[in-house]
Amino acid sequence: MITTRYMFFSGKGGVGKTSVACATAIHLAEAGRRVLLVSTDPASNLDDVFETRIHQQATDIFGIESLKVMNLDPEEAARTYREDLLANYRDLLPEDVLRSMEEQLSGACTVEIAAFSLFTHLLTDANLVEEYDHIVFDTAPTGHTLRLLALPKAWSGFLGESTHGTSCIGPLAGLQEQKEQYEQAVAVLVDSAQTSLILVSKPDTFALLEAARASKDLMSLGMDHQQLIVNSILTTNGEDAIAVILQNQQKDALDKMPARLAQLPRLSLPLLPIPPSSLSGLGCLASYLFGSDSLEADYISLPLTLNQVDDGDYIKKSEIPSGLSPIIDELSNHPHSVIMVMGKGGVGKTTIATAIALALAEQGYPVHLSTTDPAAHLSLVLSGAENTIGYNLTTSRIDPSFEVSAYRQEVLATVGAPLNEEALALLNEDLASPCTEEIAVFRAFARIVSKLDNSFVILDTAPTGHTLLLLDNTLAYHRQIEQSSGEIPDEVRQLLPRLRDPNLTRVLLVTLAQATPVLEAARLQDDLIRAGITPFYWVFNQTWNGVPTSDPVLTSLANEEQPWIEKVVHTLARKTVYIPWKPVIPRGIAGLAGLL
């Protein structure tokens, strides 16, 4: 794998970005390089990987002398940013003016720009260049990474065009001072001698499509220095039926890989018998990344028919229900609910949400299925099934570009109508800032939840960290929307009470039976409970428990799952179901019915 000073690992949730980034950082550090590993994901799990409390300052890792690790905490960054800016005015302005400024700086825009300032600092600080040979970024899932990487250009352009000295995040003085830093960050990101963009995927259709979309968008930003890592490829001798089916599915996905990805330099990594969530497992992964082991990517497809798999051989190691039917039965007793399907990226939220929506629609209930996930794979999972169900099922996707355009037009037509030329120019300036997208998307989220009156509303949410920010910012957006448009829509006012009402909202936590997704779901559950929302069910998806396989890798993975299943059943969840890995890919009516 090609290494540069700055290395960004990006991809769909659950493809192994953190594992690959950590393995890379550890290998470089053990080779004597000075390495800083940084997570830009609000739902970072570096603490779990290194069994160390990771802070916003560089944290030493026991036993790896040349490695330091940090988490970019958006909320802490916002607090620091806000206080640093206000400190310049505390002895100069009256208390009521300071309170007004503090209110201006309390919205989601401040969170974004503060975290972004830390990010650009890591790319441009001369002291860090002297201190570290490599800075490795373990990024948030793809859509949010693209937004992060686009921000230097967006904010630099916005500040260059701003003439009024104020914006949706308050006085611009603190930002104007950093304009040169933002421009320098753009130069670093597009310099192939300094920066590598590593797209991580699994041999899975959805993951590869998202990687191709990311590749295209990054190239549009001038970042064409990309590499592709395909993670978790299974090799088998052909003796185990399940292993052969999985291998053939993976080969089919790779054969149909978008041409954009096929042209990139590619490295293939194996499906390991133990999830690489420990230092020893990461060391094993590093041996494949840096060439001491090898993996033949172009394996041969093996013939197999599905009737060779005997469902009767499934062994259920935990006394919990298999399939989604118990959830469907309980939901049928409470029509007209909001169902939020949440969890770490890559655990199968879209598939679970779609299967539940189809089952309820087939029972005659009106259902609206929507996604707040930038990846938005609903149409691929449905595969035309919505046409079979008919009018009972409607679908939608929150499209940020559409929502931003509609929001700007609304504000200009209402707030902007009576303004003079100078005031209108200032309003247009506010609406041109990157913060506008967050406000517009949030309003769309609230609008979809308001459809509750006459149907089930099922929300396939974005990966955990982004969803938490969305929920946490509910009250902040009340203030932000009030500042931008002068009024708060009824659906926004009603959103938080609806989410907190157990008779109206039911949250499903979807996870894999592995350390990282379980621990992340547990943290999400804690946050939801603090917000007054108690999860309804936990769903273990794609378990190797209950699958009739003798393949040594898959059997080992099933054994590794068992402690996490028991932990959830006995200590975390009120109710739990599990869904074994299926030999038929869960898409369309037939595939999704297999999950019930």
Coordinates of C-alpha atoms in Angstrom, one line a residue:
M1 CA 0.0 0.0 0.0
I2 CA 1.3 3.5 -0.9
T3 CA 1.8 5.7 2.1
T4 CA 2.0 9.5 2.3
R5 CA 2.2 12.0 5.1
Y6 CA -1.6 12.3 5.2
M7 CA -3.8 9.3 4.7
F8 CA -7.6 9.3 4.7
F9 CA -9.6 6.0 5.1
S10 CA -13.2 6.4 3.9
G11 CA -16.1 4.1 2.9
K12 CA -19.5 2.8 3.8
G13 CA -20.1 2.1 7.5
G14 CA -19.1 -1.4 8.6
V15 CA -16.5 -2.1 5.9
G16 CA -13.6 -2.0 8.3
K17 CA -12.3 1.5 7.9
T18 CA -11.3 1.7 11.6
S19 CA -9.5 -1.7 11.5
V20 CA -7.6 -0.9 8.3
A21 CA -6.7 2.6 9.5
C22 CA -5.5 1.3 12.9
A23 CA -3.5 -1.6 11.3
T24 CA -1.8 1.0 9.0
A25 CA -1.0 3.3 11.9
I26 CA 0.3 0.5 14.1
H27 CA 2.5 -1.0 11.3
L28 CA 4.0 2.4 10.5
A29 CA 4.7 3.1 14.2
E30 CA 6.3 -0.3 14.7
A31 CA 8.5 0.5 11.6
G32 CA 9.9 3.5 13.5
R33 CA 7.7 6.2 11.9
R34 CA 6.1 8.8 14.2
V35 CA 2.3 8.5 13.6
L36 CA -0.8 10.3 14.8
L37 CA -4.1 8.5 14.3
V38 CA -7.1 10.7 14.2
S39 CA -10.8 9.8 14.2
T40 CA -13.2 12.4 12.6
D41 CA -16.2 10.2 13.3
P42 CA -18.7 11.5 16.0
A43 CA -19.3 7.8 16.8
S44 CA -15.6 6.9 17.1
N45 CA -14.7 3.5 18.5
L46 CA -10.9 4.0 18.9
D47 CA -11.3 3.8 22.7
D48 CA -12.6 0.2 22.2
V49 CA -9.9 -0.8 19.8
F50 CA -7.0 0.4 22.0
E51 CA -8.7 -0.2 25.3
T52 CA -7.7 3.4 26.3
R53 CA -9.7 6.6 26.9
I54 CA -8.8 8.6 23.8
H55 CA -9.1 12.4 24.2
Q56 CA -9.1 15.4 21.8
Q57 CA -5.4 15.8 22.6
A58 CA -2.9 13.3 21.3
T59 CA -3.0 10.2 23.6
D60 CA -0.2 7.8 24.1
I61 CA -0.9 4.1 23.4
F62 CA 0.8 1.6 25.8
G63 CA 3.3 -0.6 24.1
I64 CA 3.5 1.4 20.9
E65 CA 6.0 4.1 21.5
S66 CA 5.7 6.0 18.2
L67 CA 1.9 6.1 18.0
K68 CA -0.4 8.7 19.4
V69 CA -4.2 8.7 18.9
M70 CA -6.9 11.4 19.1
N71 CA -10.7 11.8 18.7
L72 CA -12.0 15.0 17.3
D73 CA -15.0 15.7 19.6
P74 CA -17.3 18.2 17.8
E75 CA -19.1 19.3 21.0
E76 CA -15.9 19.9 22.9
A77 CA -14.4 21.7 19.9
A78 CA -17.5 23.9 19.8
R79 CA -17.3 24.8 23.5
T80 CA -13.6 25.8 23.1
Y81 CA -14.2 27.7 19.9
R82 CA -17.2 29.6 21.4
E83 CA -15.2 30.6 24.5
D84 CA -12.1 31.6 22.6
L85 CA -14.2 33.9 20.4
L86 CA -16.2 35.4 23.3
A87 CA -13.1 36.0 25.4
N88 CA -12.1 38.8 23.0
Y89 CA -15.2 40.7 23.9
R90 CA -15.9 40.0 27.6
D91 CA -14.3 43.2 28.8
L92 CA -15.6 45.3 26.0
L93 CA -19.3 44.6 25.6
P94 CA -22.4 44.7 27.9
E95 CA -23.7 41.5 29.3
D96 CA -26.9 41.4 27.2
V97 CA -24.8 41.8 24.0
L98 CA -22.5 38.9 25.2
R99 CA -25.6 36.7 25.9
S100 CA -26.9 37.5 22.4
M101 CA -23.5 36.5 20.8
E102 CA -23.4 33.3 22.9
E103 CA -26.8 32.4 21.6
Q104 CA -25.7 33.0 18.1
L105 CA -22.8 30.7 18.6
S106 CA -24.9 27.9 20.2
G107 CA -26.2 26.3 17.0
A108 CA -25.1 23.3 14.9
C109 CA -23.1 25.6 12.6
T110 CA -20.7 26.4 15.4
V111 CA -20.2 22.7 16.1
E112 CA -19.4 22.1 12.4
I113 CA -17.0 25.0 12.0
A114 CA -15.2 24.3 15.3
A115 CA -14.5 20.6 14.4
F116 CA -13.6 21.7 10.9
S117 CA -11.0 24.2 12.3
L118 CA -9.4 21.4 14.2
F119 CA -9.3 19.3 11.1
T120 CA -7.6 22.0 9.0
H121 CA -5.2 22.6 11.8
L122 CA -4.0 19.0 11.6
L123 CA -3.4 19.6 7.8
T124 CA -1.5 22.9 8.1
D125 CA 0.3 23.2 11.4
A126 CA 4.0 23.5 10.9
N127 CA 4.7 22.0 14.4
L128 CA 2.8 18.9 13.5
V129 CA 4.8 18.5 10.3
E130 CA 7.9 18.4 12.5
E131 CA 6.4 16.1 15.1
Y132 CA 4.8 13.4 12.9
D133 CA 5.8 11.5 9.8
H134 CA 2.3 10.4 9.1
I135 CA -1.2 11.6 10.2
V136 CA -3.8 8.8 9.6
F137 CA -7.5 9.8 9.5
D138 CA -10.1 7.2 10.4
T139 CA -13.1 9.1 9.0
A140 CA -16.9 9.0 9.5
P141 CA -19.0 7.1 6.9
T142 CA -18.7 8.2 3.4
G143 CA -21.4 11.0 3.0
H144 CA -20.1 12.8 6.1
T145 CA -16.4 12.4 5.0
L146 CA -17.2 14.0 1.7
R147 CA -18.8 16.9 3.4
L148 CA -15.7 17.2 5.7
L149 CA -13.3 17.1 2.8
A150 CA -15.4 19.6 0.8
L151 CA -15.6 22.1 3.7
P152 CA -12.1 23.7 3.3
K153 CA -13.2 24.8 -0.2
A154 CA -16.7 25.8 0.9
W155 CA -15.7 27.8 3.9
S156 CA -12.8 29.4 2.1
G157 CA -15.1 30.5 -0.7
F158 CA -17.7 31.7 1.6
L159 CA -15.3 33.8 3.6
G160 CA -13.8 35.2 0.4
E161 CA -17.2 36.4 -0.8
S162 CA -18.5 37.6 2.6
T163 CA -18.4 41.4 3.0
H164 CA -20.7 42.1 6.0
G165 CA -18.7 40.6 8.9
T166 CA -21.5 38.5 10.3
S167 CA -23.0 35.1 9.4
C168 CA -25.2 32.4 10.8
I169 CA -22.4 31.6 13.3
G170 CA -22.0 35.1 14.6
P171 CA -19.1 37.5 13.9
L172 CA -16.7 36.3 11.2
A173 CA -13.6 37.8 12.8
G174 CA -12.5 34.4 14.2
L175 CA -13.0 32.8 10.8
Q176 CA -11.4 35.4 8.6
E177 CA -8.2 35.0 10.6
Q178 CA -8.1 31.4 9.5
K179 CA -9.0 31.9 5.8
E180 CA -5.3 31.4 4.8
Q181 CA -5.3 28.2 6.8
Y182 CA -8.4 26.9 4.9
E183 CA -6.8 27.7 1.6
Q184 CA -3.6 25.9 2.6
A185 CA -5.7 22.9 3.7
V186 CA -7.2 22.7 0.2
A187 CA -3.7 22.7 -1.3
V188 CA -2.7 19.8 0.9
L189 CA -5.8 17.7 0.1
V190 CA -5.2 17.9 -3.6
D191 CA -1.5 17.3 -3.5
S192 CA -0.9 13.6 -4.3
A193 CA 2.7 13.9 -2.9
Q194 CA 1.3 14.7 0.5
T195 CA -2.2 13.1 0.7
S196 CA -3.6 9.6 -0.1
L197 CA -7.4 8.8 -0.2
I198 CA -8.0 5.2 0.6
L199 CA -11.5 3.9 -0.2
V200 CA -12.4 0.9 1.9
S201 CA -15.1 -1.5 0.8
K202 CA -16.3 -5.0 1.2
P203 CA -17.0 -7.3 -1.7
D204 CA -20.7 -6.2 -1.5
T205 CA -22.8 -4.4 -4.1
F206 CA -23.9 -1.6 -1.8
A207 CA -20.4 -0.9 -0.4
L208 CA -18.9 -0.9 -3.8
L209 CA -21.5 1.5 -5.2
E210 CA -20.9 3.9 -2.3
A211 CA -17.2 3.7 -2.8
A212 CA -17.7 4.5 -6.5
R213 CA -19.9 7.5 -5.6
A214 CA -17.3 8.7 -3.2
S215 CA -14.5 8.3 -5.8
K216 CA -16.5 10.4 -8.2
D217 CA -17.3 13.2 -5.7
L218 CA -13.7 13.3 -4.5
M219 CA -12.4 13.6 -8.0
S220 CA -14.8 16.6 -8.5
L221 CA -13.0 18.2 -5.6
G222 CA -9.6 17.7 -7.3
M223 CA -8.7 14.7 -5.2
D224 CA -7.9 12.0 -7.8
H225 CA -5.0 10.3 -5.8
Q226 CA -7.1 7.3 -4.7
Q227 CA -6.6 3.7 -3.7
L228 CA -9.1 0.9 -3.2
I229 CA -9.0 -1.7 -0.4
V230 CA -11.5 -4.6 -0.7
N231 CA -11.8 -6.0 2.8
S232 CA -13.1 -9.4 4.1
I233 CA -12.8 -11.6 1.1
L234 CA -13.5 -15.3 1.9
T235 CA -11.4 -18.0 0.3
T236 CA -12.6 -21.7 0.5
N237 CA -11.6 -25.1 -0.8
G238 CA -15.2 -25.7 -2.0
E239 CA -16.1 -28.4 0.6
D240 CA -18.6 -26.2 2.6
A241 CA -21.8 -25.2 0.9
I242 CA -22.4 -22.0 2.8
A243 CA -18.8 -20.8 2.3
V244 CA -19.1 -21.5 -1.5
I245 CA -22.3 -19.5 -1.7
L246 CA -20.7 -16.5 0.1
Q247 CA -17.6 -16.7 -2.0
N248 CA -19.7 -16.7 -5.2
Q249 CA -21.8 -13.7 -4.0
Q250 CA -18.6 -11.8 -3.3
K251 CA -17.1 -12.7 -6.7
D252 CA -20.3 -11.6 -8.5
A253 CA -20.2 -8.2 -6.7
L254 CA -16.5 -7.7 -7.6
D255 CA -17.2 -8.8 -11.2
K256 CA -19.9 -6.1 -11.4
M257 CA -17.8 -3.5 -9.7
P258 CA -18.3 0.0 -11.2
A259 CA -15.7 0.8 -13.8
R260 CA -14.5 3.8 -11.8
L261 CA -13.3 1.6 -9.0
A262 CA -11.9 -1.1 -11.3
Q263 CA -9.4 1.5 -12.6
L264 CA -8.0 2.3 -9.1
P265 CA -5.0 0.6 -7.6
R266 CA -6.5 -2.2 -5.5
L267 CA -5.5 -4.3 -2.5
S268 CA -7.5 -7.3 -1.3
L269 CA -7.7 -8.3 2.3
P270 CA -9.1 -11.7 3.7
L271 CA -12.0 -12.4 5.9
L272 CA -10.2 -13.2 9.2
P273 CA -11.4 -15.9 11.6
I274 CA -11.3 -13.4 14.4
P275 CA -12.6 -9.8 14.0
P276 CA -9.5 -7.6 14.0
S277 CA -10.5 -5.6 17.1
S278 CA -7.4 -6.5 19.2
L279 CA -3.8 -5.5 18.7
S280 CA -2.9 -9.1 17.6
G281 CA -5.8 -9.1 15.1
L282 CA -4.7 -5.7 13.8
G283 CA -1.1 -7.0 13.4
C284 CA -2.4 -9.9 11.3
L285 CA -4.4 -7.5 9.1
A286 CA -1.2 -5.3 8.7
S287 CA 0.7 -8.3 7.4
Y288 CA -1.7 -8.4 4.4
L289 CA -1.7 -4.6 4.0
F290 CA 2.1 -4.4 3.7
G291 CA 2.9 -7.5 1.8
S292 CA 4.3 -10.1 4.3
D293 CA 1.3 -12.2 3.4
S294 CA -0.6 -12.4 0.2
L295 CA -4.2 -12.9 -1.0
E296 CA -5.3 -14.1 -4.4
A297 CA -8.1 -11.7 -5.4
D298 CA -9.1 -13.4 -8.7
Y299 CA -10.5 -16.6 -7.2
I300 CA -12.6 -19.1 -9.2
S301 CA -16.3 -19.2 -8.8
L302 CA -17.5 -22.7 -7.6
P303 CA -20.8 -24.2 -8.8
L304 CA -23.5 -24.7 -6.1
T305 CA -27.3 -24.8 -6.0
L306 CA -29.3 -23.5 -3.1
N307 CA -31.0 -26.9 -2.5
Q308 CA -27.7 -28.1 -1.2
V309 CA -28.3 -26.0 2.0
D310 CA -30.5 -27.7 4.5
D311 CA -32.4 -25.2 6.7
G312 CA -33.0 -28.0 9.2
D313 CA -29.3 -28.0 10.1
Y314 CA -29.4 -24.5 11.6
I315 CA -28.2 -24.6 15.2
K316 CA -29.6 -21.9 17.5
K317 CA -27.1 -21.3 20.2
S318 CA -29.2 -18.6 22.0
E319 CA -32.7 -18.9 23.2
I320 CA -33.9 -15.8 21.4
P321 CA -36.4 -15.6 18.5
S322 CA -35.1 -15.9 14.9
G323 CA -36.4 -13.4 12.4
L324 CA -38.5 -10.2 12.5
S325 CA -41.9 -11.7 13.0
P326 CA -42.1 -10.9 16.8
I327 CA -41.5 -7.3 16.0
I328 CA -44.1 -7.2 13.2
D329 CA -46.7 -8.8 15.5
E330 CA -46.1 -6.2 18.2
L331 CA -46.1 -3.3 15.8
S332 CA -49.4 -4.5 14.3
N333 CA -51.0 -3.9 17.7
H334 CA -49.9 -0.3 17.6
P335 CA -50.7 1.2 14.2
H336 CA -49.7 4.8 13.4
S337 CA -46.2 4.7 14.9
V338 CA -42.9 6.2 14.1
I339 CA -40.3 3.4 13.8
M340 CA -36.7 4.5 13.8
V341 CA -34.1 1.9 12.8
M342 CA -30.8 2.9 14.2
G343 CA -27.2 1.5 14.6
K344 CA -23.7 1.6 13.4
G345 CA -23.2 2.0 9.7
G346 CA -23.0 -1.3 7.8
V347 CA -25.1 -3.4 10.1
G348 CA -28.1 -3.6 7.7
K349 CA -30.4 -0.9 8.9
T350 CA -31.8 -0.3 5.4
T351 CA -32.5 -4.0 4.9
I352 CA -34.3 -4.3 8.2
A353 CA -36.3 -1.1 7.8
T354 CA -37.4 -2.2 4.3
A355 CA -38.4 -5.7 5.4
I356 CA -40.6 -4.3 8.2
A357 CA -42.2 -1.8 5.9
L358 CA -43.1 -4.5 3.3
A359 CA -44.5 -6.8 6.0
L360 CA -46.7 -4.1 7.5
A361 CA -47.8 -2.9 4.0
E362 CA -48.7 -6.5 3.0
Q363 CA -51.0 -6.6 6.1
G364 CA -52.9 -3.6 4.7
Y365 CA -51.4 -0.8 6.8
P366 CA -50.4 2.5 5.1
V367 CA -46.6 2.8 5.4
H368 CA -44.2 5.6 4.6
L369 CA -40.6 4.4 4.4
S370 CA -37.9 7.1 4.3
T371 CA -34.1 7.4 4.7
T372 CA -32.0 10.1 6.3
D373 CA -28.9 8.2 5.3
P374 CA -26.8 10.0 2.6
A375 CA -26.0 6.6 1.0
A376 CA -29.8 6.0 0.4
H377 CA -29.9 2.4 -0.8
L378 CA -33.7 2.0 -0.5
S379 CA -34.4 1.5 -4.2
L380 CA -31.8 -1.2 -4.5
V381 CA -33.1 -3.2 -1.5
L382 CA -36.7 -2.8 -2.6
S383 CA -35.9 -4.0 -6.2
G384 CA -39.3 -3.0 -7.4
A385 CA -41.2 -4.6 -4.4
E386 CA -43.0 -1.3 -3.8
N387 CA -44.9 -1.7 -7.1
T388 CA -46.1 -5.1 -5.9
I389 CA -47.4 -3.8 -2.6
G390 CA -49.2 -0.9 -4.3
Y391 CA -50.6 2.2 -2.7
N392 CA -50.0 0.9 0.9
L393 CA -46.3 1.7 0.7
T394 CA -44.8 5.0 -0.2
T395 CA -41.1 5.9 0.0
S396 CA -38.9 9.0 0.1
R397 CA -35.4 10.1 0.6
I398 CA -34.1 13.3 2.1
D399 CA -32.0 14.8 -0.7
P400 CA -29.7 17.5 0.8
S401 CA -29.4 19.5 -2.5
F402 CA -33.1 19.6 -3.1
E403 CA -33.8 20.5 0.5
V404 CA -31.3 23.3 0.5
S405 CA -32.7 24.8 -2.7
A406 CA -36.3 24.7 -1.3
Y407 CA -35.2 26.2 2.0
R408 CA -33.4 29.1 0.4
Q409 CA -36.3 29.9 -1.8
E410 CA -38.7 29.8 1.2
V411 CA -36.5 32.1 3.3
L412 CA -36.0 34.6 0.5
A413 CA -39.7 34.6 -0.3
T414 CA -40.7 35.3 3.3
V415 CA -38.0 36.9 5.4
G416 CA -36.3 38.4 2.3
A417 CA -39.3 40.0 0.7
P418 CA -39.4 43.3 2.7
L419 CA -35.6 43.7 3.0
N420 CA -33.6 46.5 1.3
E421 CA -30.7 45.7 -1.0
E422 CA -28.1 45.7 1.7
A423 CA -30.1 43.5 4.1
L424 CA -31.0 41.1 1.3
A425 CA -27.3 40.7 0.4
L426 CA -26.6 39.8 4.0
L427 CA -29.4 37.2 4.1
N428 CA -28.1 35.7 0.8
E429 CA -24.7 35.5 2.4
D430 CA -26.1 33.6 5.4
L431 CA -27.9 31.2 3.1
A432 CA -24.7 30.6 1.1
S433 CA -22.9 29.2 4.1
P434 CA -22.4 25.4 4.5
C435 CA -24.5 25.6 7.7
T436 CA -27.7 25.9 5.6
E437 CA -27.6 22.3 4.5
E438 CA -27.9 21.1 8.1
I439 CA -30.9 23.3 8.8
A440 CA -32.6 22.3 5.6
V441 CA -32.1 18.5 6.2
F442 CA -33.3 18.8 9.7
R443 CA -36.5 20.4 8.7
A444 CA -37.1 17.6 6.1
F445 CA -36.6 15.0 8.9
A446 CA -39.2 16.7 11.0
R447 CA -41.6 17.0 8.1
I448 CA -41.4 13.2 7.4
V449 CA -42.1 12.4 11.1
S450 CA -45.2 14.7 10.9
K451 CA -46.7 12.2 8.4
L452 CA -47.4 10.0 11.5
D453 CA -51.1 11.0 11.6
N454 CA -52.3 8.5 9.0
S455 CA -49.7 5.8 8.7
F456 CA -46.7 4.0 10.0
V457 CA -43.6 6.1 9.4
I458 CA -40.4 4.0 9.2
L459 CA -37.1 5.9 9.2
D460 CA -33.9 4.2 8.0
T461 CA -31.6 6.6 9.8
A462 CA -28.1 7.6 9.0
P463 CA -25.2 5.9 10.8
T464 CA -25.1 6.3 14.5
G465 CA -22.9 9.4 15.0
H466 CA -24.8 11.5 12.5
T467 CA -28.1 10.4 13.8
L468 CA -27.1 11.4 17.3
L469 CA -26.1 14.8 16.2
L470 CA -29.4 15.2 14.4
L471 CA -31.4 14.3 17.6
D472 CA -29.1 16.2 19.9
N473 CA -29.5 19.3 17.8
T474 CA -33.3 19.4 18.0
L475 CA -33.5 22.2 20.4
A476 CA -30.5 24.0 18.9
Y477 CA -32.2 24.0 15.6
H478 CA -35.3 25.6 17.1
R479 CA -33.0 28.6 17.8
Q480 CA -31.2 28.4 14.5
I481 CA -34.3 28.3 12.4
E482 CA -35.8 31.2 14.4
Q483 CA -32.7 33.2 13.6
S484 CA -32.7 32.4 9.9
S485 CA -36.4 32.5 9.1
G486 CA -38.1 34.2 12.0
E487 CA -40.4 31.2 12.7
I488 CA -40.3 27.6 13.7
P489 CA -42.5 25.2 11.6
D490 CA -45.1 23.2 13.6
E491 CA -43.5 19.9 12.6
V492 CA -40.2 21.0 14.2
R493 CA -41.9 22.1 17.4
Q494 CA -43.7 18.8 17.6
L495 CA -40.7 16.6 16.7
L496 CA -39.0 16.0 20.1
P497 CA -42.2 15.4 22.0
R498 CA -43.2 12.8 19.4
L499 CA -39.9 11.0 19.6
R500 CA -40.1 10.9 23.4
D501 CA -43.7 9.4 23.4
P502 CA -43.4 5.6 23.7
N503 CA -46.9 5.3 22.3
L504 CA -45.8 7.0 19.1
T505 CA -42.2 6.2 18.6
R506 CA -40.4 2.9 18.7
V507 CA -36.6 2.6 18.2
L508 CA -35.0 -0.6 16.8
L509 CA -31.3 -1.0 17.5
V510 CA -29.6 -3.1 14.7
T511 CA -26.2 -4.6 15.4
L512 CA -23.9 -7.3 14.3
A513 CA -22.8 -9.8 17.0
Q514 CA -19.3 -8.2 17.2
A515 CA -17.6 -6.0 19.7
T516 CA -17.6 -2.6 17.9
P517 CA -21.3 -2.5 16.7
V518 CA -22.6 -3.9 20.1
L519 CA -20.6 -1.4 22.1
E520 CA -21.6 1.5 19.8
A521 CA -25.3 0.4 20.0
A522 CA -25.0 0.3 23.8
R523 CA -23.7 3.9 23.9
L524 CA -26.5 4.9 21.5
Q525 CA -29.0 3.3 23.9
D526 CA -27.6 5.2 26.8
D527 CA -27.9 8.5 24.9
L528 CA -31.4 7.7 23.8
I529 CA -32.5 6.9 27.3
R530 CA -31.0 10.2 28.6
A531 CA -33.1 11.9 25.9
G532 CA -36.2 10.1 27.2
I533 CA -36.3 7.5 24.4
T534 CA -36.2 3.8 25.4
P535 CA -35.3 1.3 22.6
F536 CA -38.1 -1.2 21.7
Y537 CA -36.0 -4.1 20.3
W538 CA -32.4 -5.1 19.6
V539 CA -31.9 -6.9 16.3
F540 CA -28.8 -9.0 15.6
N541 CA -28.3 -9.1 11.9
Q542 CA -26.3 -11.5 9.7
T543 CA -25.2 -13.7 12.5
W544 CA -23.1 -16.8 11.8
N545 CA -24.8 -18.4 14.7
G546 CA -27.7 -20.5 13.4
V547 CA -25.9 -21.1 10.0
P548 CA -25.1 -24.7 9.0
T549 CA -21.4 -24.3 8.1
S550 CA -18.3 -26.3 8.8
D551 CA -16.0 -23.7 7.2
P552 CA -13.2 -23.0 9.8
V553 CA -13.3 -19.2 9.3
L554 CA -17.1 -19.0 9.5
T555 CA -17.3 -21.4 12.4
S556 CA -14.7 -19.3 14.3
L557 CA -16.7 -16.1 13.6
A558 CA -19.8 -17.8 15.0
N559 CA -18.0 -18.7 18.2
E560 CA -16.7 -15.2 18.5
E561 CA -20.2 -13.9 18.3
Q562 CA -21.7 -15.8 21.2
P563 CA -20.4 -13.7 24.1
W564 CA -21.8 -10.5 22.5
I565 CA -25.2 -12.1 21.9
E566 CA -25.3 -13.2 25.6
K567 CA -24.2 -9.7 26.8
V568 CA -27.0 -8.0 24.9
V569 CA -29.7 -10.6 25.8
H570 CA -28.8 -10.6 29.5
T571 CA -27.6 -7.0 30.3
L572 CA -28.6 -4.5 27.6
A573 CA -31.8 -5.3 25.7
R574 CA -35.5 -5.6 26.8
K575 CA -36.3 -7.7 23.8
T576 CA -34.0 -9.3 21.2
V577 CA -34.3 -11.1 17.9
Y578 CA -31.6 -12.4 15.6
I579 CA -31.4 -13.0 11.9
P580 CA -28.8 -15.6 10.6
W581 CA -26.9 -14.9 7.4
K582 CA -29.1 -15.9 4.5
P583 CA -27.9 -17.7 1.3
V584 CA -30.4 -15.6 -0.7
I585 CA -29.4 -11.9 -0.7
P586 CA -32.3 -10.0 1.1
R587 CA -33.6 -7.8 -1.8
G588 CA -37.1 -7.6 -3.3
I589 CA -40.2 -9.5 -2.0
A590 CA -38.6 -13.0 -1.9
G591 CA -35.3 -12.0 -0.3
L592 CA -36.8 -9.7 2.3
A593 CA -39.5 -12.2 3.2
G594 CA -36.6 -14.5 4.4
L595 CA -35.9 -12.1 7.2
L596 CA -39.4 -12.6 8.8

